[in-house]
Structure formats: C-alpha cells, structure tokens
Amino acid sequence: MVAATQSLEELCINSIRFLAVDAVEKAKSGHPGLPMGAAPMAYVLWDKFMRFNPKNPKWFNRDRFILSAGHGCMLQYALLYLTGYDSVTIEDIKQFRQWGSKTPGHPENFETEGVEVTTGPLGQGIANGVGLALAEAHLAATFNKPDATIVDHYTYVILGDGCNMEGVASEACSAAGHWGLGKLIALYDDNHISIDGSTDVAFTEDVSKRFEAYGWHVLHVENGNTDLDGIAKAIEEAKKVTDKPSMIKVTTTIGYGSPNKQNTAGVHGAALGPDEVALTRHNLGWDHEPFVVPQDVLSHMNKAIERGANYEEEWNKAFETYKAKYPAEAAEFERYLSGQLREGWEKELPTFTPDDAANATRKHSAAILNKLAPVIPELIGGSADLTHSNLTELKVSGDFQKGQYGNRNVHFGVREHGMGAICNGMALHGSGLIPYGATFLIFTDYMRASIRLSALSQAGVIWVMTHDSIGQGEDGPTHQPVEVLASLRAIPNLTVIRPADGNECSGAYKIAIEKAKQNAPTLMAFTRQNVPNLPGTSIEGVTKGAYTIVDCDGTPDIILIGTGSEVSLCVTAAEKLTAEGKKVRVVSMPSWELFEAQDEAYKESVLPKAVTKRVSVEAGVSFGWAKYVGTEGDTVSIDTFGASAPGATCMEKFGFSVDNVLAKAKAVLG
Amino acid sequence: MVAATQSLEELCINSIRFLAVDAVEKAKSGHPGLPMGAAPMAYVLWDKFMRFNPKNPKWFNRDRFILSAGHGCMLQYALLYLTGYDSVTIEDIKQFRQWGSKTPGHPENFETEGVEVTTGPLGQGIANGVGLALAEAHLAATFNKPDATIVDHYTYVILGDGCNMEGVASEACSAAGHWGLGKLIALYDDNHISIDGSTDVAFTEDVSKRFEAYGWHVLHVENGNTDLDGIAKAIEEAKKVTDKPSMIKVTTTIGYGSPNKQNTAGVHGAALGPDEVALTRHNLGWDHEPFVVPQDVLSHMNKAIERGANYEEEWNKAFETYKAKYPAEAAEFERYLSGQLREGWEKELPTFTPDDAANATRKHSAAILNKLAPVIPELIGGSADLTHSNLTELKVSGDFQKGQYGNRNVHFGVREHGMGAICNGMALHGSGLIPYGATFLIFTDYMRASIRLSALSQAGVIWVMTHDSIGQGEDGPTHQPVEVLASLRAIPNLTVIRPADGNECSGAYKIAIEKAKQNAPTLMAFTRQNVPNLPGTSIEGVTKGAYTIVDCDGTPDIILIGTGSEVSLCVTAAEKLTAEGKKVRVVSMPSWELFEAQDEAYKESVLPKAVTKRVSVEAGVSFGWAKYVGTEGDTVSIDTFGASAPGATCMEKFGFSVDNVLAKAKAVLG
C-alpha cells in the first residue's frame, strides 16, 4: 500500500493517521475512519496552503479551518499538535475524550485554541463556514482600501457525506452560492460510508451537480488517498476562482490503511481494536509506538510556527502602513477586534411613558435597531425572508449582496436553520461583528440546533423573534408559538427576553448588545400586535429580569407576574383588585435567566416567599411557571395549540383577558 | 389580458382566483398571490387528473394532494368548494381565517375534510408528500397482486419558492430521488417572489438542476399562466415516468391579474384592497359579485362528484374481486384501514424482574420492536443513519429501497428533519401504518418542527430517541441532551416517555402503539448505557405516567421522584435512607403527560400534597420540576451543558450518584 521507504509527506500523513488510531484506541471510543481517509487532504491543506500562526491562534488574518465532520476531530487535534499549537500536546491527545481534557469528543471552540467553531452536529460546520466567509467579505469591503489590504483570508472546510445530507448545509450552501463567497473552499471527503454503511443505502444523489446548481465552482480529486499533487492543484484552482465558493470533492477511502476495516462503516465510529491496529501498522509500514511521531515529521510540520510568525509579522507591517494612511479606519478596526463598543451607544436607547402611543414591540425593536445601527456599525444581520414582518431592516445600509459586501442587511432567504448557523459563524469570526437573525418565534423550531450551538459555543448572536404568541392571529396554530418560550428558556446559557413595552424593548437590546460582546447569545420575543407603554417599566428593570412595576403599601395579598404583552393585563387587573381593596403587586418578568442571576435578597424583594398567592400571565404554556407561582398560585396560560382567528379574538378566547386574570386572581385569593 | 368572452376553463380558473381574492379581502388577512398565480395548474390538476371522491374524502385509493405552500390555502378551499366537498361551503369561505371556521389561515387536516396534511411551515408539505408516496409504494408492494391491484394512487404537491429554500424539503426530496418514488409529482409554482421581494435577493440557484441531481425527472412549463395544455402535457409526462419522482417547474406570475400588484411581494401576503380588487375584476373581465361563482363553473367543477363516485365504485369492485381471490390479504388490508391492531399483540411485550440482567433501555427497545414487528406488520420506519446506535432494525424485514418497497426498514440518511416530515406523511396516509423515526435524543432539535407538527396534526408517529442524557458519554455536549426532555414536554399533545428499565420499556411501547392508533405521537427516550431492572416497575405503572415503586409504612417523610436511568439511584438512596430510619417513597415518573391525564385522586395517592419534602432525580435540566417538587423540595439535575468523558464519569461528576441524591434528600429533610 505504501513504498517501503516512505517520503516525508507520507510520514506526515501517517503520523496524523496513527495519532487518530492510537488516541481512539486508548479512549476505546471515537472515530478513526475519517482522519485516516482525510489525512492526505488535511496535510496538503495545512502544510501547503493554510496561513495561520500556531503561537497566536487568534491572529486576526488567519485562514479559518472548520472540520464540519466534527466526529473526526482527532484529525484536527493531530494537526494542531503537529503544527505546534500549545493548546494540544501529545499528553492532551492521550487524554482524548476524557474528563477535563483539551481533546473532547467533538471539536469545541471554547475548549481548544485553534478550533474556530464547535462542530459535531452535522451540517453546522459548513454553514458556520459560510458565516466566517461572509464576515471576511464584509470586513474586507468595510476596511480594505485600494492601496491597503488588511482583511484577506480564506475559509476552508472539510465536510463529509453526513454534512451533505443535512438540510442546514443545503440552505447555507445555497446562500453562499447566491452571495458568491469566493474565499470559501470546501473539501468534501467523499468516502461513500456513513454510519449505516455504504451511502448507497440512502444517499445516491449527484452532490457535485447539486453544488453546481447552487452556483458553486466544483472540482473533483479522484484519488484523494495518494494524489497529493491533485489535491494541491485543486486547492490552487479553487483559490483562483474568487466570485464563487468552491467545492472540491475528494474521493477517499474511509479508514485508509486498515486491511479489514477500511471502506466499511466499522471504521467510522469505533476503535479498530488491537489486532487491526497491528495489521494497520504493518500495512502502512508504521513501526512507531503509539503516540510516537518521527522527529522528521515534527521538524517539518513545526515549520508552521516560523511560517506563521512571518505571516503575522507581514500582516502587522501591512496594518502599520494602513494605520499611517487611514488612522480613523484603523482605530475603528482595532475597536472592532477589541470587542469594545463605541462609547455612549446606549444613549440611543429610547424611553417611553404611559402617555406614548401603544405600539407593537416588534416596531419598538425596529426603531431601536435603527437607532443603534449608526453607532454600532458592527451590527449586521437580517431575516429569513420576513424582513417586513420582523422589521429588521437597517435603513442606514443597503443589502448585503454579491459584490456589495459592505452592506449590512442580509437576506437569508427562507432558510432559518442556515441563518442560525451562518450567524454563529459570523460571531465566531471573532472580529467584533454582532450578527442578528430574525424570523417568527415559532420558527425557532426550524433553527433550534443552531440556537443551542450559539449558547454552547459562546457565539454572541442576537436572535430577533417576532409574532411571539397566539396574538399573531389569523395564521393559526402552525404559526402561533405556545410552547416555544418554555423550550427556549430550557437551553443553558441562552438569555430569553420578552419585553412588555417600549422601555423594556430598550432594556432587551441593552442586554442583547452587551451579552453579544460577552460572547453570549440573547433571544428576544416581540409582539406582532400593539401593546401600551406601562407605568413603572424601565431599562434597568429589564436588566434584573423581573421587577415590581406596580406596588401596594405593605405586604401584597397577591402578586401578578406577567411577561410581554400580558403585563398590561396584569396592570389593569391590579387596578381593579386595588379598587376592591386588595393589596396587589405587579411584577414584570421579561427574563427568567436574568432574574435567576440576581442575588437572593433581590429575588426575595420582588417575590417574597411569604406571598404565596401568585398568578402568572403569559400567552404560552404553563410549563415551568410552578417555580414562580408555587403550589398555591395559578397561571393564566394556554396548554393547547392556538387557532386561526384575529389576534385579539384568539387572546380573548384563550383567556388572556382582564376578566380572566381577575377571575384567576380571585380564585387564588380564595 | 383575457378574451372578452371567457372559455369555461378560464371561468373556472378565475373563479378560483376571485374566491381567494374576495375571501382575503373580507378577512383583511391572507395570501391572495399564490392562488391567483397557481389557479391554472391547480385547475388542470384537479379537473383533468386527480382521482378523488368529494363525497367520501377518505376514500382510500384517492390521489393525495398537498398544498405545501400552505399560506395559499384559499386555493385549496376554493377547489374543495368547487368540486363539491361538503367540508367547505361558500359560507365557510366567507368565514376565512375566523374563529371556529373550517377555513383556517393555513390548511389543517384536523379542521377540514379533504386537507390531507397540515401545511404552512414551509417545506413540510413536500416532505409529507414523500411520506405519502412512500406509504403508497409500501402498501402497493405489500398488498397488490399481479392480477389484482388495490393500491394505486398518485401524490401531487404544489410547492413554492419558500418550500424550495427549506432544508427539510431538500432532505426529503433527496431521499425521494434515492427511493425512486415515481408516483410523487410536485408542481413548483415558480413565481420568483417571496416575502422579501424578488427571489433574486436570496435565491438564485438552479432549482431544476438541483432536482436532477437528486435523481428526479424534471420538466418545465414556461407559461404557467395560460398554457393549460402545456401543464396537462407535463403532468401526463410525469405520470409516465414511474421510476423517478417528477418535479414540474411551472413558471407563473404571482397575483396574476392584479394590474398594480402582480409580480410583486405586495400581493404575497396581504389583501389587495378594494381599489385593486376592482381593477383586477376589470382586468380579468370578472363582473360577478364577491363570492359569486357562475353556475356554469359550478356545474362543470361539480362533475368531480360523479367522477369520484365512479372512481370509488370501480375501486370497490376491484377490491371485491381481490377479496374473492385473496381473502386473507383482503382481511388484513381491511384491518390496516380500520386502524385496529391484531388481537393479542400486547402479549408480545416482555416483562422483567430485578434478577434479570441490567441492560440499556435502547436494547430493550430493540428487543421489543422485534417482538412487535411480526405481529404489527404495519410498523415501518428506521433511523437517520444511526440504525446500529438507535437499534431500530426490524430483523423480520429487509431494507426499503427502490423496487423493494415491501420492506419495512427505512434508511432515512442523515436527514432528521426530512425523516420527521416523511414519518408524518406516512401516518397521515391514513392507511393504518405506524411509522417510527429514530435518532439521538439531542437531534430532536433538528426535527423539532416536524415533531411539533405530528402533535398538532394528529399524526400517529412513534419517535424513538436514544442516548438520552449526559450518560451518552464521550461525544460530549453537542451530543448530550440536557434541556431536551423539558423542551419536548412543553409541546402540547405529545406524550414523552422516559422508561427506567425493561418493564417500563414495554409500557412505553404499549402506550406508543396505542396512541399511534389514536392518531397521537409518542416520543420515547432511551439510554445508551445499561440500567438495572427495578423492583415494582410495571407496564401498567407506565400507563399512569407516575407510580410508586418503593414505599414505606404510613406517610412518607420524603418522596424521591426519578425518571429513566436515574430511578435506580432513587431506589438505592431510598434503601440507605430507610436503613437510617426514614420513611421513603420512590416514585418512578416515566411520563409527565400520562400522569397529568390521571384523576386527582390518583395523583394525590402518588404525590400526596401533605408530603412536601420531595427530590426529583433526572439527568436533565431542573426546568419544570418545581411543579412536582414544590417550594420545599429540590432537584438533582444539570442546568449546564455536559462534557466529553465516559458516560459514568459524566454522571458522577454532574451529581447523578447515590451519594448526591442522599445529600440532597437529607438537606431537604432538614
């Protein structure tokens, strides 16, 4: 299978293979097949093409690399180790998939320097890659000058058959073709094997033709196992085509080198076992002990360190020249990279009094977005084909389109999941961009996997969701969220905010922008319908998650807790109860997560344990509310699907009326 | 735009258009654009090709029709009305989008006879269509004889640009091409407009080429506005190609006939307004009052009633012949259609004692599926490329593949969302099939929209989800559900069951099969890792949702409530607490929904209000548990993401240990 005397290149490639084989073998868990098959393309890419600095993994202008087939992560760890990153040592590789290691079972950007994005859930990585390439194109258009280029890198992705079956990848790749993101280069590890066996059992489409249909530049390396020149030529050719993303289909053999398991599903996701490891060593002429890499290989691969230092130095010089010529732009660029916001941005946030006209919170959102857009130029995003319903257009900018990459209004098309993953990619570009993605709240269901990944992988994305309840109206139950708020609140690290009025919308954006800069996502839920501006609401109140907006003297008889459009019902009901001599507090609770983050004293001050008579009012399921209303309280909620009718009718029929709040409150009061 | 004297065909088409225009106008809400543009293709399809019986909408062998672009539902209501269905009268059309009407804002199969599946969330309908076509192919292969055909219908879908942008459609259409489902015919309303305007802003791929890449037969009608012959010829041609699904791109003008709004996004999703309605009437030579259909049109379209009666009679005769020749098969076929299970099927469900070896609940699931497969031949399904992890293969059958449609193991590929929608389609074929779809529990996030639709549209699907907690182990946080159970429990009408051991797995399947026959979906969550068989567990216990498996004399000091793999921790902790003199009850709670469906007396008997000291133990988020542990209880839960490490290590490190349960219990006991 290999020459008796291996070339240095073969040694390098086999080093990658056996690091993967040995690490999986030691962990007794993992995926050796992909690293064994994709090692040649990965070697060529990292050794001959990728520009990165192992000693400064965050160097801005590095080429980005994503292993979208994240289960093959030993490939990436091997590359990081061999090219001299400090984040992955040989000891780390020996700890593959163990508690607290830097080498978890799928690549996690928050665990391992050099990993750009978290992958594993298939299709997300290539879609993140579209986001990285979009970010590069946008920053290049924003900052580069005819005589000075400071933003100029490629985004490389290795993806497999699994990624290519996923709809999220289809969506994002269709968008990438539309945008003509020429510096996105995907290497498709075409190994014809997925977990269920040959891809013949489920996946016989013509992938290349599909990518051509998307408007991609498509190449094929027929022998990805040994034709290193072919791989290199294809990458060169891909780099030359700058107006289309490139997909290089590289046909390989999964588990290459394993005499009995290569080209089978058996090598996809399980250790080879000691016997087969021995046979594979023999077959590939590899007589090194486990985890031992020949010094020649280390010396050669470590040249990446010097290359990387040179790349960075060269770029630093270019940036100094830029700075001299364009000091204002350079300062702004540095601000982007620093993650700092322009000072005073929050002064743009509007405030309201109850005398201000009622308005839909989605309209407040639109107004705020447009107040912020000029002072937060790093805000970039859009809607999944609901721009004029979500109201997310930034008037200060044009549309992000092919050749118009400096613009900030991104039309994602009816591709919610792709939008989610693209936004994650933009955030994880690490260049200060604040991406936002919008659709109807109900359609977070389409993109939930990417919302979860924003929370897991610390992507500072803002999710702008409108039409947040049955108040949506005529579109009916397919378009009316009832369980969605609960399902989103359940996601760790995601802050969900459902503002009640104008002030709370300002508060929501204050949090969302700040959290984005802390690499945490925020999801805001806005109404379609008008809601009044309420007494007592405030930006500061929102930051605490829940706060008293109407109060009584002394200990309340009852606390009404509302969110979003239902807070006004609480306020009116409280007036009536007060008129009847009851002592009533109204708590507006735009965000459970922000409230839970407060200290016990504050929580007690808002929801005193002694006051057990409580009613929550939210046009959503009761699920979860027991935590706040306790065993003696009750909820005004909807535990069924909604219905098609005008929004106000739906609200009334499902019990979101002052009368029903009063009735529930009185029942609780006993 | 039209001849002064309109042909009958033109009158029919304009009737469809104006029913849509007038209904949307009256409702002041809705989507007139698609019906106006797609009326010609819909007319040709329904008048010249579709075989259905308006007076028996559920006639088994009808051609199925799906309006995947569900927002254009007035098209479908107009067709149902004009062809003589009793479900939609002219009065119903006047009540378009109103409370309680039969004409909701998107087609709902459970509201309107003649609507096969609920559509509206884009892409789902075409993917459901793949499921309907799969069901037809499977039933045809199962029941048809060389000399007697009883299953033989087409599935027609009208979809739009929005559907074609959605990943779920990509996934399902790729699968349909793989399977060669030749009786699936999709008409793509290529109108170049979506909500954000021209599709040029986001969607410039070559859709036809993409479908060719999927292995579809692709046709194009260039003038879908007036070339009725062209439409008819294309459908004829599509019907002739029996080994590939067909996609007919029909280029149309959205809002055809509206002088100022056609071919704009303005006509997509809003009423035309009285002035433009008047102009459109003038432009199309339509002088009828709103909601008035010329008698000629009604007479002509109503011929569908006689045609339909004939089709059904013809089929009834064919079935009688079949019955005479093949009485056993005919009886079985009738049983399928009746929705009855074979008697005694539940006797196959195994039971266990604590002496039986520990086993993973996914392995129990596999054993039960294979016990049931021979006695429930209508069980058909598979996994999204995790067959050997989910363990969902039916040994009694082969793989469902092109030309092998009688087989019951479906390889969905790495297409979770497509799988979900295809399973919904199979269930809503209404022929007694019980479809199941499987993946890792975490990847319900990818298919949540279709799981929700199974619950909303009463699709009796079984969702088989394995690797149900951080016990999953080394794959790490991207593969470990923590918030997923909570997020699924929040969905109305979905029964979620997390069994603790072998008996509870049997109970879970008992419920799942029964619910499927009641047109309700069930989602089961199984472990990757071994769990012991516990004392006191039972099939009957599962059917109640929660029940006491270990008890004490008299009123318990504390109740430990566990689900799934954590129930055994509760049992062991209870033994230790009992040894220390505490009175302890252990409640196994495999299903919240089933418990909530019990009467108050039963609930009180399991979780007496007087016992306020309670600890829940579940390897998931605490979200929602306050309902059962109350204000004085506590949870053993994980409110962060998981980590990559062996499953047992993850469990231990995150506090799912007897020691930690004991510690929490003691703290609660005070």
mmCIF file with all atom_site columns, N, CA and C in Angstrom, chain B residues 16 20 32 78 82 124 136 138 178 193 256 297 320 331 371 427 429 443 548 563 593 656:
data_model
loop_
_atom_site.group_PDB
_atom_site.id
_atom_site.type_symbol
_atom_site.label_atom_id
_atom_site.label_alt_id
_atom_site.label_comp_id
_atom_site.label_asym_id
_atom_site.label_entity_id
_atom_site.label_seq_id
_atom_site.pdbx_PDB_ins_code
_atom_site.Cartn_x
_atom_site.Cartn_y
_atom_site.Cartn_z
_atom_site.occupancy
_atom_site.B_iso_or_equiv
_atom_site.pdbx_formal_charge
_atom_site.auth_seq_id
_atom_site.auth_comp_id
_atom_site.auth_asym_id
_atom_site.auth_atom_id
_atom_site.pdbx_PDB_model_num
ATOM 1  N N  . ILE B 1 16  ? -61.593 30.392 -9.078  1.00 0.00 ? 16  ILE B N  1
ATOM 2  C CA . ILE B 1 16  ? -60.627 30.100 -8.001  1.00 0.00 ? 16  ILE B CA 1
ATOM 3  C C  . ILE B 1 16  ? -59.957 31.393 -7.559  1.00 0.00 ? 16  ILE B C  1
ATOM 4  N N  . ALA B 1 20  ? -60.410 33.415 -3.818  1.00 0.00 ? 20  ALA B N  1
ATOM 5  C CA . ALA B 1 20  ? -59.257 33.755 -2.972  1.00 0.00 ? 20  ALA B CA 1
ATOM 6  C C  . ALA B 1 20  ? -59.189 35.255 -2.717  1.00 0.00 ? 20  ALA B C  1
ATOM 7  N N  . PRO B 1 32  ? -53.375 36.232 -1.186  1.00 0.00 ? 32  PRO B N  1
ATOM 8  C CA . PRO B 1 32  ? -54.060 36.055 -2.479  1.00 0.00 ? 32  PRO B CA 1
ATOM 9  C C  . PRO B 1 32  ? -53.108 35.706 -3.624  1.00 0.00 ? 32  PRO B C  1
ATOM 10 N N  . ALA B 1 78  ? -60.952 26.843 -2.264  1.00 0.00 ? 78  ALA B N  1
ATOM 11 C CA . ALA B 1 78  ? -61.733 27.088 -3.477  1.00 0.00 ? 78  ALA B CA 1
ATOM 12 C C  . ALA B 1 78  ? -61.939 25.778 -4.235  1.00 0.00 ? 78  ALA B C  1
ATOM 13 N N  . LEU B 1 82  ? -65.500 24.110 -4.964  1.00 0.00 ? 82  LEU B N  1
ATOM 14 C CA . LEU B 1 82  ? -65.972 23.998 -6.345  1.00 0.00 ? 82  LEU B CA 1
ATOM 15 C C  . LEU B 1 82  ? -66.193 22.554 -6.768  1.00 0.00 ? 82  LEU B C  1
ATOM 16 N N  . GLN B 1 124 ? -42.490 21.547 4.832   1.00 0.00 ? 124 GLN B N  1
ATOM 17 C CA . GLN B 1 124 ? -43.046 20.344 5.459   1.00 0.00 ? 124 GLN B CA 1
ATOM 18 C C  . GLN B 1 124 ? -43.954 19.592 4.485   1.00 0.00 ? 124 GLN B C  1
ATOM 19 N N  . GLU B 1 136 ? -47.736 4.771  -0.071  1.00 0.00 ? 136 GLU B N  1
ATOM 20 C CA . GLU B 1 136 ? -48.425 4.151  -1.214  1.00 0.00 ? 136 GLU B CA 1
ATOM 21 C C  . GLU B 1 136 ? -47.565 3.043  -1.810  1.00 0.00 ? 136 GLU B C  1
ATOM 22 N N  . HIS B 1 138 ? -45.258 1.336  -0.390  1.00 0.00 ? 138 HIS B N  1
ATOM 23 C CA . HIS B 1 138 ? -45.147 0.206  0.542   1.00 0.00 ? 138 HIS B CA 1
ATOM 24 C C  . HIS B 1 138 ? -46.424 -0.631 0.549   1.00 0.00 ? 138 HIS B C  1
ATOM 25 N N  . HIS B 1 178 ? -33.656 9.122  -4.207  1.00 0.00 ? 178 HIS B N  1
ATOM 26 C CA . HIS B 1 178 ? -32.959 7.864  -3.913  1.00 0.00 ? 178 HIS B CA 1
ATOM 27 C C  . HIS B 1 178 ? -33.917 6.681  -4.004  1.00 0.00 ? 178 HIS B C  1
ATOM 28 N N  . ILE B 1 193 ? -41.203 35.262 -6.527  1.00 0.00 ? 193 ILE B N  1
ATOM 29 C CA . ILE B 1 193 ? -41.464 36.266 -5.495  1.00 0.00 ? 193 ILE B CA 1
ATOM 30 C C  . ILE B 1 193 ? -41.570 35.565 -4.150  1.00 0.00 ? 193 ILE B C  1
ATOM 31 N N  . TYR B 1 256 ? -51.476 37.002 -10.431 1.00 0.00 ? 256 TYR B N  1
ATOM 32 C CA . TYR B 1 256 ? -51.860 37.172 -11.842 1.00 0.00 ? 256 TYR B CA 1
ATOM 33 C C  . TYR B 1 256 ? -53.211 37.882 -11.972 1.00 0.00 ? 256 TYR B C  1
ATOM 34 N N  . VAL B 1 297 ? -69.626 27.232 -14.043 1.00 0.00 ? 297 VAL B N  1
ATOM 35 C CA . VAL B 1 297 ? -68.412 26.773 -13.368 1.00 0.00 ? 297 VAL B CA 1
ATOM 36 C C  . VAL B 1 297 ? -68.767 25.716 -12.337 1.00 0.00 ? 297 VAL B C  1
ATOM 37 N N  . GLU B 1 320 ? -63.531 -6.018 -4.339  1.00 0.00 ? 320 GLU B N  1
ATOM 38 C CA . GLU B 1 320 ? -64.341 -7.229 -4.159  1.00 0.00 ? 320 GLU B CA 1
ATOM 39 C C  . GLU B 1 320 ? -63.698 -8.420 -4.872  1.00 0.00 ? 320 GLU B C  1
ATOM 40 N N  . ALA B 1 331 ? -58.572 -9.288 4.174   1.00 0.00 ? 331 ALA B N  1
ATOM 41 C CA . ALA B 1 331 ? -58.939 -9.064 5.573   1.00 0.00 ? 331 ALA B CA 1
ATOM 42 C C  . ALA B 1 331 ? -57.864 -8.244 6.285   1.00 0.00 ? 331 ALA B C  1
ATOM 43 N N  . LYS B 1 371 ? -39.965 -7.936 18.805  1.00 0.00 ? 371 LYS B N  1
ATOM 44 C CA . LYS B 1 371 ? -41.091 -8.773 19.232  1.00 0.00 ? 371 LYS B CA 1
ATOM 45 C C  . LYS B 1 371 ? -42.373 -8.314 18.527  1.00 0.00 ? 371 LYS B C  1
ATOM 46 N N  . ALA B 1 427 ? -47.951 8.527  8.412   1.00 0.00 ? 427 ALA B N  1
ATOM 47 C CA . ALA B 1 427 ? -49.060 8.388  9.360   1.00 0.00 ? 427 ALA B CA 1
ATOM 48 C C  . ALA B 1 427 ? -50.336 8.984  8.773   1.00 0.00 ? 427 ALA B C  1
ATOM 49 N N  . HIS B 1 429 ? -51.185 9.229  5.814   1.00 0.00 ? 429 HIS B N  1
ATOM 50 C CA . HIS B 1 429 ? -51.739 8.498  4.677   1.00 0.00 ? 429 HIS B CA 1
ATOM 51 C C  . HIS B 1 429 ? -53.060 7.846  5.089   1.00 0.00 ? 429 HIS B C  1
ATOM 52 N N  . PHE B 1 443 ? -30.797 15.207 18.769  1.00 0.00 ? 443 PHE B N  1
ATOM 53 C CA . PHE B 1 443 ? -31.071 15.674 17.417  1.00 0.00 ? 443 PHE B CA 1
ATOM 54 C C  . PHE B 1 443 ? -32.564 15.843 17.135  1.00 0.00 ? 443 PHE B C  1
ATOM 55 N N  . THR B 1 548 ? -45.850 4.586  42.389  1.00 0.00 ? 548 THR B N  1
ATOM 56 C CA . THR B 1 548 ? -44.955 4.243  43.494  1.00 0.00 ? 548 THR B CA 1
ATOM 57 C C  . THR B 1 548 ? -44.325 2.886  43.226  1.00 0.00 ? 548 THR B C  1
ATOM 58 N N  . THR B 1 563 ? -36.765 9.573  36.917  1.00 0.00 ? 563 THR B N  1
ATOM 59 C CA . THR B 1 563 ? -37.175 9.126  35.582  1.00 0.00 ? 563 THR B CA 1
ATOM 60 C C  . THR B 1 563 ? -36.009 8.388  34.957  1.00 0.00 ? 563 THR B C  1
ATOM 61 N N  . GLU B 1 593 ? -46.951 13.682 30.956  1.00 0.00 ? 593 GLU B N  1
ATOM 62 C CA . GLU B 1 593 ? -48.250 13.866 30.291  1.00 0.00 ? 593 GLU B CA 1
ATOM 63 C C  . GLU B 1 593 ? -49.236 12.797 30.738  1.00 0.00 ? 593 GLU B C  1
ATOM 64 N N  . PHE B 1 656 ? -25.034 12.847 39.484  1.00 0.00 ? 656 PHE B N  1
ATOM 65 C CA . PHE B 1 656 ? -26.025 11.772 39.401  1.00 0.00 ? 656 PHE B CA 1
ATOM 66 C C  . PHE B 1 656 ? -25.442 10.511 40.031  1.00 0.00 ? 656 PHE B C  1
#
